[in-house]
């Protein structure tokens, strides 16, 4: 990897799978950020391709719709010279009754080295990873969004977008120490929020969640402190994570450095959790006017897809002074190259 100037210490990364950020360590975040920054440099070259994963097979198993995540992983795999298989559930043998595990095993038998999995149910990527481990095969599983649970690569690209803005030549986790970050909107249904809560609170930032009580239940107050099933207590006690909840927007926005707004995930809403979209926009929609409460240098993030005029005003979304939305999409390719590279063994 000398051509990239990339040195990955063997003990900085030893994950075969990336399923959740709940147990990510500060040095793992930094390895991803540094590696992604090297790939960002590759992507700025005339020839944007490296032979790193030549001969390896990456399979995209997306059981749920996706525009940017699926395409971003596909482009990342191609830029690393891997062969990429794209599975489309509608035209697959799932329609003939094949189970998801059997679908995964079919791709395994074709020589897949890494599977990127999205599913509407929480836990599907974990279940496939367990089965691969049980079979003793060296296949890496990457969670590209499982139900309302997690979306690690999205939170990592958000972290990369923010930290490269703060220090382009050397992004690292601790640059966010002491920053105020507001996450606004449909927290209840958002896997993006759950993964971001882990990464942003690990950085030492103060994370403020804001949304109506129906979309931000009280149980989030314990999100980062509640015991996790099977969790291993780390040797060194980390600094306490700072997470605050608000059922109105203003206290979350006051002096915020970054505001992350989220889509209302109406496809996951089983009850009437909202008044009208207009009323929601009035209470929690992010607009240029509302940003006056924030730090003057505030920047706005949104994972996409966006409901213009609902969670964010259309003019703000397109305003390059504030909006980081297109940078997030661009960052996604470098961050996903980094993840595939690290999971693929981190060597040429
Ligand atoms: C998100 C997702 O699918 O979780 N989008 C994404 O991956 N960029 C958020 C959403 O669907 O609103």
mmCIF file of C-alpha atoms and ligand atoms in Angstrom:
data_model
loop_
_atom_site.group_PDB
_atom_site.id
_atom_site.type_symbol
_atom_site.label_atom_id
_atom_site.label_comp_id
_atom_site.label_asym_id
_atom_site.label_seq_id
_atom_site.Cartn_x
_atom_site.Cartn_y
_atom_site.Cartn_z
ATOM 1 C CA UNK A 1 0.000 0.000 0.000
ATOM 2 C CA UNK A 2 3.069 2.221 -0.203
ATOM 3 C CA UNK A 3 1.683 3.995 -3.276
ATOM 4 C CA UNK A 4 -1.152 5.271 -1.095
ATOM 5 C CA UNK A 5 1.116 6.093 1.822
ATOM 6 C CA UNK A 6 -1.154 3.911 3.910
ATOM 7 C CA UNK A 7 0.064 2.118 6.997
ATOM 8 C CA UNK A 8 -2.476 0.036 8.833
ATOM 9 C CA UNK A 9 -1.014 -1.417 12.006
ATOM 10 C CA UNK A 10 -2.143 -5.022 12.330
ATOM 11 C CA UNK A 11 -3.494 -4.520 15.851
ATOM 12 C CA UNK A 12 -5.485 -1.376 14.960
ATOM 13 C CA UNK A 13 -8.006 -3.416 12.990
ATOM 14 C CA UNK A 14 -9.013 -7.012 13.445
ATOM 15 C CA UNK A 15 -12.663 -7.081 12.530
ATOM 16 C CA UNK A 16 -13.922 -9.455 9.914
ATOM 17 C CA UNK A 17 -17.449 -7.996 10.064
ATOM 18 C CA UNK A 18 -18.807 -4.461 10.520
ATOM 19 C CA UNK A 19 -22.266 -4.899 12.015
ATOM 20 C CA UNK A 20 -22.628 -2.139 14.612
ATOM 21 C CA UNK A 21 -20.695 0.803 16.028
ATOM 22 C CA UNK A 22 -21.709 0.036 19.625
ATOM 23 C CA UNK A 23 -18.329 -1.563 20.388
ATOM 24 C CA UNK A 24 -16.088 0.437 18.037
ATOM 25 C CA UNK A 25 -12.935 1.717 19.730
ATOM 26 C CA UNK A 26 -11.445 5.207 19.205
ATOM 27 C CA UNK A 27 -8.495 3.686 17.338
ATOM 28 C CA UNK A 28 -10.831 1.787 15.006
ATOM 29 C CA UNK A 29 -12.620 5.050 14.152
ATOM 30 C CA UNK A 30 -9.271 6.681 13.467
ATOM 31 C CA UNK A 31 -8.091 3.823 11.242
ATOM 32 C CA UNK A 32 -11.260 4.153 9.147
ATOM 33 C CA UNK A 33 -10.870 7.961 8.926
ATOM 34 C CA UNK A 34 -7.184 7.804 7.951
ATOM 35 C CA UNK A 35 -7.732 5.013 5.445
ATOM 36 C CA UNK A 36 -10.709 6.832 3.901
ATOM 37 C CA UNK A 37 -8.569 9.962 3.596
ATOM 38 C CA UNK A 38 -5.965 8.029 1.597
ATOM 39 C CA UNK A 39 -8.719 6.803 -0.703
ATOM 40 C CA UNK A 40 -10.087 10.332 -0.978
ATOM 41 C CA UNK A 41 -6.711 11.225 -2.449
ATOM 42 C CA UNK A 42 -6.959 8.264 -4.882
ATOM 43 C CA UNK A 43 -10.403 9.503 -5.959
ATOM 44 C CA UNK A 44 -8.969 12.931 -6.780
ATOM 45 C CA UNK A 45 -6.459 11.406 -9.235
ATOM 46 C CA UNK A 46 -6.995 11.121 -12.970
ATOM 47 C CA UNK A 47 -7.002 7.326 -12.673
ATOM 48 C CA UNK A 48 -9.319 6.719 -9.740
ATOM 49 C CA UNK A 49 -8.704 3.017 -9.403
ATOM 50 C CA UNK A 50 -6.303 0.852 -7.387
ATOM 51 C CA UNK A 51 -5.695 -2.907 -7.716
ATOM 52 C CA UNK A 52 -6.178 -3.540 -3.962
ATOM 53 C CA UNK A 53 -9.044 -6.066 -4.127
ATOM 54 C CA UNK A 54 -8.272 -7.563 -7.522
ATOM 55 C CA UNK A 55 -9.686 -11.094 -7.717
ATOM 56 C CA UNK A 56 -11.949 -10.621 -4.689
ATOM 57 C CA UNK A 57 -15.728 -10.794 -4.980
ATOM 58 C CA UNK A 58 -17.992 -8.299 -3.195
ATOM 59 C CA UNK A 59 -21.721 -9.106 -3.195
ATOM 60 C CA UNK A 60 -24.377 -6.471 -2.583
ATOM 61 C CA UNK A 61 -27.377 -8.185 -0.965
ATOM 62 C CA UNK A 62 -30.002 -5.448 -0.730
ATOM 63 C CA UNK A 63 -33.379 -6.794 0.355
ATOM 64 C CA UNK A 64 -34.707 -3.230 0.772
ATOM 65 C CA UNK A 65 -34.690 -0.272 -1.662
ATOM 66 C CA UNK A 66 -31.601 1.910 -1.799
ATOM 67 C CA UNK A 67 -30.139 4.528 -4.127
ATOM 68 C CA UNK A 68 -26.982 5.954 -2.618
ATOM 69 C CA UNK A 69 -25.811 3.190 -0.277
ATOM 70 C CA UNK A 70 -26.015 0.422 -2.881
ATOM 71 C CA UNK A 71 -24.428 2.509 -5.655
ATOM 72 C CA UNK A 72 -21.785 3.835 -3.283
ATOM 73 C CA UNK A 73 -20.703 0.320 -2.258
ATOM 74 C CA UNK A 74 -20.729 -0.752 -5.901
ATOM 75 C CA UNK A 75 -18.508 2.140 -6.952
ATOM 76 C CA UNK A 76 -16.216 1.614 -3.938
ATOM 77 C CA UNK A 77 -15.748 -2.059 -4.846
ATOM 78 C CA UNK A 78 -15.077 -1.153 -8.492
ATOM 79 C CA UNK A 79 -12.539 1.533 -7.553
ATOM 80 C CA UNK A 80 -10.722 -1.187 -5.567
ATOM 81 C CA UNK A 81 -10.818 -3.491 -8.639
ATOM 82 C CA UNK A 82 -13.042 -6.111 -6.958
ATOM 83 C CA UNK A 83 -15.665 -8.041 -8.903
ATOM 84 C CA UNK A 84 -19.119 -6.979 -7.743
ATOM 85 C CA UNK A 85 -22.355 -8.960 -7.780
ATOM 86 C CA UNK A 86 -25.633 -7.106 -7.291
ATOM 87 C CA UNK A 87 -28.558 -9.089 -5.950
ATOM 88 C CA UNK A 88 -32.087 -7.790 -6.689
ATOM 89 C CA UNK A 89 -34.726 -9.512 -4.508
ATOM 90 C CA UNK A 90 -37.644 -8.946 -6.897
ATOM 91 C CA UNK A 91 -36.051 -10.963 -9.683
ATOM 92 C CA UNK A 92 -34.335 -13.551 -7.439
ATOM 93 C CA UNK A 93 -35.104 -17.073 -6.192
ATOM 94 C CA UNK A 94 -36.458 -15.496 -2.982
ATOM 95 C CA UNK A 95 -39.690 -15.245 -4.968
ATOM 96 C CA UNK A 96 -39.540 -19.084 -5.269
ATOM 97 C CA UNK A 97 -39.245 -19.572 -1.506
ATOM 98 C CA UNK A 98 -35.458 -19.644 -1.025
ATOM 99 C CA UNK A 99 -34.430 -18.491 2.463
ATOM 100 C CA UNK A 100 -32.100 -15.536 3.007
ATOM 101 C CA UNK A 101 -29.441 -17.823 4.512
ATOM 102 C CA UNK A 102 -29.582 -20.083 1.461
ATOM 103 C CA UNK A 103 -29.280 -17.030 -0.793
ATOM 104 C CA UNK A 104 -26.170 -15.976 1.176
ATOM 105 C CA UNK A 105 -24.745 -19.512 0.910
ATOM 106 C CA UNK A 106 -25.323 -19.489 -2.862
ATOM 107 C CA UNK A 107 -23.163 -16.369 -3.163
ATOM 108 C CA UNK A 108 -20.631 -17.948 -0.805
ATOM 109 C CA UNK A 109 -20.345 -20.954 -3.123
ATOM 110 C CA UNK A 110 -19.543 -18.539 -5.980
ATOM 111 C CA UNK A 111 -16.511 -17.347 -4.055
ATOM 112 C CA UNK A 112 -17.843 -14.186 -2.415
ATOM 113 C CA UNK A 113 -15.278 -12.618 -0.066
ATOM 114 C CA UNK A 114 -17.480 -9.839 1.367
ATOM 115 C CA UNK A 115 -21.228 -9.380 1.567
ATOM 116 C CA UNK A 116 -22.854 -5.979 1.982
ATOM 117 C CA UNK A 117 -26.314 -6.585 3.438
ATOM 118 C CA UNK A 118 -29.404 -4.404 3.829
ATOM 119 C CA UNK A 119 -32.679 -5.766 5.194
ATOM 120 C CA UNK A 120 -35.868 -4.310 6.668
ATOM 121 C CA UNK A 121 -35.545 -6.536 9.749
ATOM 122 C CA UNK A 122 -32.992 -5.749 12.464
ATOM 123 C CA UNK A 123 -30.476 -8.556 12.982
ATOM 124 C CA UNK A 124 -30.335 -10.110 9.496
ATOM 125 C CA UNK A 125 -26.673 -9.154 8.779
ATOM 126 C CA UNK A 126 -25.738 -10.406 12.285
ATOM 127 C CA UNK A 127 -27.507 -13.729 11.638
ATOM 128 C CA UNK A 128 -25.689 -14.202 8.323
ATOM 129 C CA UNK A 129 -22.348 -13.298 9.948
ATOM 130 C CA UNK A 130 -22.955 -15.886 12.686
ATOM 131 C CA UNK A 131 -23.718 -18.537 10.107
ATOM 132 C CA UNK A 132 -20.546 -17.700 8.135
ATOM 133 C CA UNK A 133 -18.494 -17.935 11.334
ATOM 134 C CA UNK A 134 -20.190 -21.251 12.230
ATOM 135 C CA UNK A 135 -19.257 -22.589 8.792
ATOM 136 C CA UNK A 136 -15.676 -21.435 9.425
ATOM 137 C CA UNK A 137 -15.509 -19.428 6.190
ATOM 138 C CA UNK A 138 -13.577 -16.177 5.930
ATOM 139 C CA UNK A 139 -16.349 -13.966 4.567
ATOM 140 C CA UNK A 140 -16.757 -10.423 5.846
ATOM 141 C CA UNK A 141 -20.290 -9.157 6.462
ATOM 142 C CA UNK A 142 -21.039 -5.441 6.317
ATOM 143 C CA UNK A 143 -24.330 -4.139 7.655
ATOM 144 C CA UNK A 144 -25.694 -1.607 5.141
ATOM 145 C CA UNK A 145 -28.794 -0.926 7.259
ATOM 146 C CA UNK A 146 -30.893 -3.433 9.219
ATOM 147 C CA UNK A 147 -34.402 -2.294 10.122
ATOM 148 C CA UNK A 148 -34.353 0.353 12.822
ATOM 149 C CA UNK A 149 -31.112 -0.997 14.283
ATOM 150 C CA UNK A 150 -27.896 0.334 12.704
ATOM 151 C CA UNK A 151 -26.283 1.722 9.573
ATOM 152 C CA UNK A 152 -22.569 1.847 10.465
ATOM 153 C CA UNK A 153 -21.149 2.927 7.088
ATOM 154 C CA UNK A 154 -23.530 5.929 7.016
ATOM 155 C CA UNK A 155 -22.399 7.108 10.465
ATOM 156 C CA UNK A 156 -18.751 6.597 9.475
ATOM 157 C CA UNK A 157 -19.194 8.681 6.329
ATOM 158 C CA UNK A 158 -20.930 11.366 8.398
ATOM 159 C CA UNK A 159 -17.974 11.335 10.792
ATOM 160 C CA UNK A 160 -15.556 11.520 7.868
ATOM 161 C CA UNK A 161 -17.471 14.441 6.310
ATOM 162 C CA UNK A 162 -17.355 16.427 9.546
ATOM 163 C CA UNK A 163 -13.770 15.630 10.549
ATOM 164 C CA UNK A 164 -12.334 16.313 7.067
ATOM 165 C CA UNK A 165 -14.119 19.664 7.139
ATOM 166 C CA UNK A 166 -12.392 20.456 10.446
ATOM 167 C CA UNK A 167 -8.967 19.127 9.457
ATOM 168 C CA UNK A 168 -8.739 17.959 5.837
ATOM 169 C CA UNK A 169 -5.205 16.561 6.030
ATOM 170 C CA UNK A 170 -5.706 14.493 9.212
ATOM 171 C CA UNK A 171 -9.321 13.683 10.159
ATOM 172 C CA UNK A 172 -9.628 11.991 13.535
ATOM 173 C CA UNK A 173 -12.320 11.256 16.092
ATOM 174 C CA UNK A 174 -11.144 13.617 18.815
ATOM 175 C CA UNK A 175 -11.579 16.714 16.605
ATOM 176 C CA UNK A 176 -15.225 16.601 17.707
ATOM 177 C CA UNK A 177 -14.443 16.756 21.409
ATOM 178 C CA UNK A 178 -16.549 19.531 22.989
ATOM 179 C CA UNK A 179 -18.599 20.175 19.822
ATOM 180 C CA UNK A 180 -22.376 20.354 20.036
ATOM 181 C CA UNK A 181 -24.212 18.163 17.540
ATOM 182 C CA UNK A 182 -28.009 18.110 17.146
ATOM 183 C CA UNK A 183 -29.785 15.111 15.603
ATOM 184 C CA UNK A 184 -33.319 16.139 14.687
ATOM 185 C CA UNK A 185 -36.468 14.348 13.590
ATOM 186 C CA UNK A 186 -37.605 10.761 13.349
ATOM 187 C CA UNK A 187 -35.093 9.258 15.784
ATOM 188 C CA UNK A 188 -37.370 6.322 16.662
ATOM 189 C CA UNK A 189 -37.223 4.707 13.218
ATOM 190 C CA UNK A 190 -33.712 5.798 12.313
ATOM 191 C CA UNK A 191 -30.832 3.335 12.105
ATOM 192 C CA UNK A 192 -28.723 6.288 10.940
ATOM 193 C CA UNK A 193 -29.378 8.063 14.260
ATOM 194 C CA UNK A 194 -28.571 4.943 16.294
ATOM 195 C CA UNK A 195 -25.188 4.431 14.600
ATOM 196 C CA UNK A 196 -24.405 8.148 14.773
ATOM 197 C CA UNK A 197 -25.185 8.256 18.484
ATOM 198 C CA UNK A 198 -22.456 5.647 19.056
ATOM 199 C CA UNK A 199 -19.796 7.366 16.932
ATOM 200 C CA UNK A 200 -20.528 10.958 17.920
ATOM 201 C CA UNK A 201 -20.733 10.288 21.667
ATOM 202 C CA UNK A 202 -17.474 8.278 21.414
ATOM 203 C CA UNK A 203 -15.759 11.409 20.085
ATOM 204 C CA UNK A 204 -16.494 13.455 23.202
ATOM 205 C CA UNK A 205 -19.079 15.615 21.409
ATOM 206 C CA UNK A 206 -22.280 16.598 23.192
ATOM 207 C CA UNK A 207 -25.114 14.995 21.250
ATOM 208 C CA UNK A 208 -28.602 16.516 21.482
ATOM 209 C CA UNK A 209 -31.574 14.569 20.134
ATOM 210 C CA UNK A 210 -34.700 16.561 19.227
ATOM 211 C CA UNK A 211 -38.054 15.350 17.965
ATOM 212 C CA UNK A 212 -41.710 15.013 18.953
ATOM 213 C CA UNK A 213 -42.271 12.578 21.868
ATOM 214 C CA UNK A 214 -43.878 10.048 19.489
ATOM 215 C CA UNK A 215 -40.653 9.897 17.474
ATOM 216 C CA UNK A 216 -38.253 10.338 20.385
ATOM 217 C CA UNK A 217 -39.382 8.082 23.231
ATOM 218 C CA UNK A 218 -37.888 8.523 26.707
ATOM 219 C CA UNK A 219 -36.016 5.227 26.446
ATOM 220 C CA UNK A 220 -33.435 7.030 24.307
ATOM 221 C CA UNK A 221 -32.248 8.749 27.488
ATOM 222 C CA UNK A 222 -30.593 5.418 28.406
ATOM 223 C CA UNK A 223 -29.464 4.559 24.897
ATOM 224 C CA UNK A 224 -25.716 4.791 25.499
ATOM 225 C CA UNK A 225 -25.759 3.547 29.088
ATOM 226 C CA UNK A 226 -28.161 0.590 28.950
ATOM 227 C CA UNK A 227 -26.336 -2.759 29.165
ATOM 228 C CA UNK A 228 -25.959 -4.486 25.817
ATOM 229 C CA UNK A 229 -26.457 -8.216 25.337
ATOM 230 C CA UNK A 230 -23.106 -9.978 25.269
ATOM 231 C CA UNK A 231 -21.169 -6.731 25.814
ATOM 232 C CA UNK A 232 -17.596 -7.100 26.995
ATOM 233 C CA UNK A 233 -16.591 -4.452 29.553
ATOM 234 C CA UNK A 234 -13.581 -2.580 28.105
ATOM 235 C CA UNK A 235 -10.355 -2.696 30.117
ATOM 236 C CA UNK A 236 -10.033 1.097 30.394
ATOM 237 C CA UNK A 237 -13.232 2.887 31.420
ATOM 238 C CA UNK A 238 -14.001 5.317 28.602
ATOM 239 C CA UNK A 239 -15.109 8.899 29.271
ATOM 240 C CA UNK A 240 -18.889 9.081 29.820
ATOM 241 C CA UNK A 241 -20.919 9.599 26.673
ATOM 242 C CA UNK A 242 -23.007 12.793 26.606
ATOM 243 C CA UNK A 243 -26.509 12.409 25.165
ATOM 244 C CA UNK A 244 -29.407 14.820 25.825
ATOM 245 C CA UNK A 245 -33.064 14.666 24.750
ATOM 246 C CA UNK A 246 -35.423 17.513 23.803
ATOM 247 C CA UNK A 247 -39.034 17.472 22.692
ATOM 248 C CA UNK A 248 -38.629 20.907 21.113
ATOM 249 C CA UNK A 249 -36.109 22.129 18.587
ATOM 250 C CA UNK A 250 -34.691 25.320 20.094
ATOM 251 C CA UNK A 251 -32.588 23.890 22.982
ATOM 252 C CA UNK A 252 -30.979 21.421 20.586
ATOM 253 C CA UNK A 253 -30.096 24.112 18.048
ATOM 254 C CA UNK A 254 -28.755 26.716 20.469
ATOM 255 C CA UNK A 255 -25.004 27.131 19.724
ATOM 256 C CA UNK A 256 -24.913 23.840 17.798
ATOM 257 C CA UNK A 257 -21.883 23.234 15.567
ATOM 258 C CA UNK A 258 -23.570 20.585 13.409
ATOM 259 C CA UNK A 259 -27.227 19.763 12.786
ATOM 260 C CA UNK A 260 -28.166 16.371 11.364
ATOM 261 C CA UNK A 261 -31.741 16.170 10.195
ATOM 262 C CA UNK A 262 -33.488 12.898 9.359
ATOM 263 C CA UNK A 263 -36.211 11.762 6.994
ATOM 264 C CA UNK A 264 -39.625 10.948 8.424
ATOM 265 C CA UNK A 265 -39.658 7.193 7.773
ATOM 266 C CA UNK A 266 -43.342 6.869 7.022
ATOM 267 C CA UNK A 267 -42.869 3.345 5.639
ATOM 268 C CA UNK A 268 -41.911 2.227 9.188
ATOM 269 C CA UNK A 269 -44.728 4.080 10.976
ATOM 270 C CA UNK A 270 -47.427 1.647 12.027
ATOM 271 C CA UNK A 271 -49.530 4.206 13.951
ATOM 272 C CA UNK A 272 -50.420 7.842 13.469
ATOM 273 C CA UNK A 273 -47.362 9.352 15.108
ATOM 274 C CA UNK A 274 -47.590 12.821 13.597
ATOM 275 C CA UNK A 275 -50.110 15.629 13.184
ATOM 276 C CA UNK A 276 -49.659 16.939 9.621
ATOM 277 C CA UNK A 277 -46.454 17.306 7.624
ATOM 278 C CA UNK A 278 -46.987 21.081 7.623
ATOM 279 C CA UNK A 279 -47.203 21.163 11.398
ATOM 280 C CA UNK A 280 -44.165 18.890 11.679
ATOM 281 C CA UNK A 281 -42.203 21.263 9.428
ATOM 282 C CA UNK A 282 -43.265 24.217 11.560
ATOM 283 C CA UNK A 283 -42.060 22.518 14.742
ATOM 284 C CA UNK A 284 -39.006 20.518 13.643
ATOM 285 C CA UNK A 285 -38.182 21.519 10.064
ATOM 286 C CA UNK A 286 -34.679 22.974 9.669
ATOM 287 C CA UNK A 287 -34.651 26.328 7.866
ATOM 288 C CA UNK A 288 -32.084 29.085 7.374
ATOM 289 C CA UNK A 289 -33.990 31.198 9.876
ATOM 290 C CA UNK A 290 -33.842 28.508 12.563
ATOM 291 C CA UNK A 291 -30.090 28.118 12.037
ATOM 292 C CA UNK A 292 -29.624 31.623 13.480
ATOM 293 C CA UNK A 293 -29.803 29.937 16.889
ATOM 294 C CA UNK A 294 -26.716 27.871 16.077
ATOM 295 C CA UNK A 295 -23.021 28.639 15.983
ATOM 296 C CA UNK A 296 -22.483 30.991 12.953
ATOM 297 C CA UNK A 297 -20.304 28.311 11.282
ATOM 298 C CA UNK A 298 -22.991 25.642 11.651
ATOM 299 C CA UNK A 299 -23.260 22.948 8.955
ATOM 300 C CA UNK A 300 -26.249 20.766 8.153
ATOM 301 C CA UNK A 301 -26.197 17.054 7.331
ATOM 302 C CA UNK A 302 -28.900 14.714 6.019
ATOM 303 C CA UNK A 303 -28.319 11.064 5.080
ATOM 304 C CA UNK A 304 -30.863 11.220 2.224
ATOM 305 C CA UNK A 305 -33.291 10.572 0.726
ATOM 306 C CA UNK A 306 -34.755 13.987 1.587
ATOM 307 C CA UNK A 307 -38.387 15.050 1.819
ATOM 308 C CA UNK A 308 -37.884 18.631 0.650
ATOM 309 C CA UNK A 309 -39.914 21.093 2.672
ATOM 310 C CA UNK A 310 -40.630 18.582 5.469
ATOM 311 C CA UNK A 311 -37.531 17.922 7.611
ATOM 312 C CA UNK A 312 -35.484 20.594 5.813
ATOM 313 C CA UNK A 313 -36.454 23.575 3.660
ATOM 314 C CA UNK A 314 -35.654 23.181 -0.002
ATOM 315 C CA UNK A 315 -33.489 26.337 -0.190
ATOM 316 C CA UNK A 316 -31.375 25.289 2.793
ATOM 317 C CA UNK A 317 -30.794 21.853 1.317
ATOM 318 C CA UNK A 318 -29.247 23.467 -1.781
ATOM 319 C CA UNK A 319 -27.310 26.173 0.077
ATOM 320 C CA UNK A 320 -23.572 25.345 -0.132
ATOM 321 C CA UNK A 321 -22.810 27.686 2.786
ATOM 322 C CA UNK A 322 -24.621 25.346 5.177
ATOM 323 C CA UNK A 323 -25.445 22.070 3.490
ATOM 324 C CA UNK A 324 -22.995 19.152 3.587
ATOM 325 C CA UNK A 325 -25.431 16.784 1.847
ATOM 326 C CA UNK A 326 -23.509 16.350 -1.398
ATOM 327 C CA UNK A 327 -20.181 16.080 0.481
ATOM 328 C CA UNK A 328 -21.748 13.229 2.476
ATOM 329 C CA UNK A 329 -22.508 11.351 -0.745
ATOM 330 C CA UNK A 330 -18.967 11.959 -2.039
ATOM 331 C CA UNK A 331 -17.422 10.892 1.293
ATOM 332 C CA UNK A 332 -19.443 7.673 1.134
ATOM 333 C CA UNK A 333 -17.332 6.194 -1.643
ATOM 334 C CA UNK A 334 -13.980 6.813 0.128
ATOM 335 C CA UNK A 335 -15.319 5.511 3.461
ATOM 336 C CA UNK A 336 -16.770 2.363 1.875
ATOM 337 C CA UNK A 337 -13.487 1.771 0.022
ATOM 338 C CA UNK A 338 -11.762 2.012 3.416
ATOM 339 C CA UNK A 339 -14.153 -0.496 5.009
ATOM 340 C CA UNK A 340 -13.852 -3.010 2.157
ATOM 341 C CA UNK A 341 -10.063 -2.573 2.180
ATOM 342 C CA UNK A 342 -9.778 -3.109 5.948
ATOM 343 C CA UNK A 343 -12.193 -6.051 5.996
ATOM 344 C CA UNK A 344 -10.377 -7.547 3.024
ATOM 345 C CA UNK A 345 -7.195 -7.792 5.074
ATOM 346 C CA UNK A 346 -5.791 -4.268 4.724
ATOM 347 C CA UNK A 347 -2.980 -5.288 2.398
ATOM 348 C CA UNK A 348 -2.214 -5.367 -1.314
HETATM 349 C C1 LIG B 1 -31.061 6.012 5.228
HETATM 350 C C2 LIG B 1 -31.408 4.556 5.416
HETATM 351 O O1 LIG B 1 -31.710 3.834 4.460
HETATM 352 O O2 LIG B 1 -31.339 4.168 6.552
HETATM 353 N N1 LIG B 1 -30.569 6.395 4.006
HETATM 354 C C3 LIG B 1 -29.315 6.063 3.579
HETATM 355 O O3 LIG B 1 -28.861 4.951 3.696
HETATM 356 N N2 LIG B 1 -28.571 7.050 3.049
HETATM 357 C C4 LIG B 1 -32.065 6.928 5.810
HETATM 358 C C5 LIG B 1 -33.457 6.919 5.270
HETATM 359 O O4 LIG B 1 -33.905 6.003 4.598
HETATM 360 O O5 LIG B 1 -34.139 7.909 5.570
#
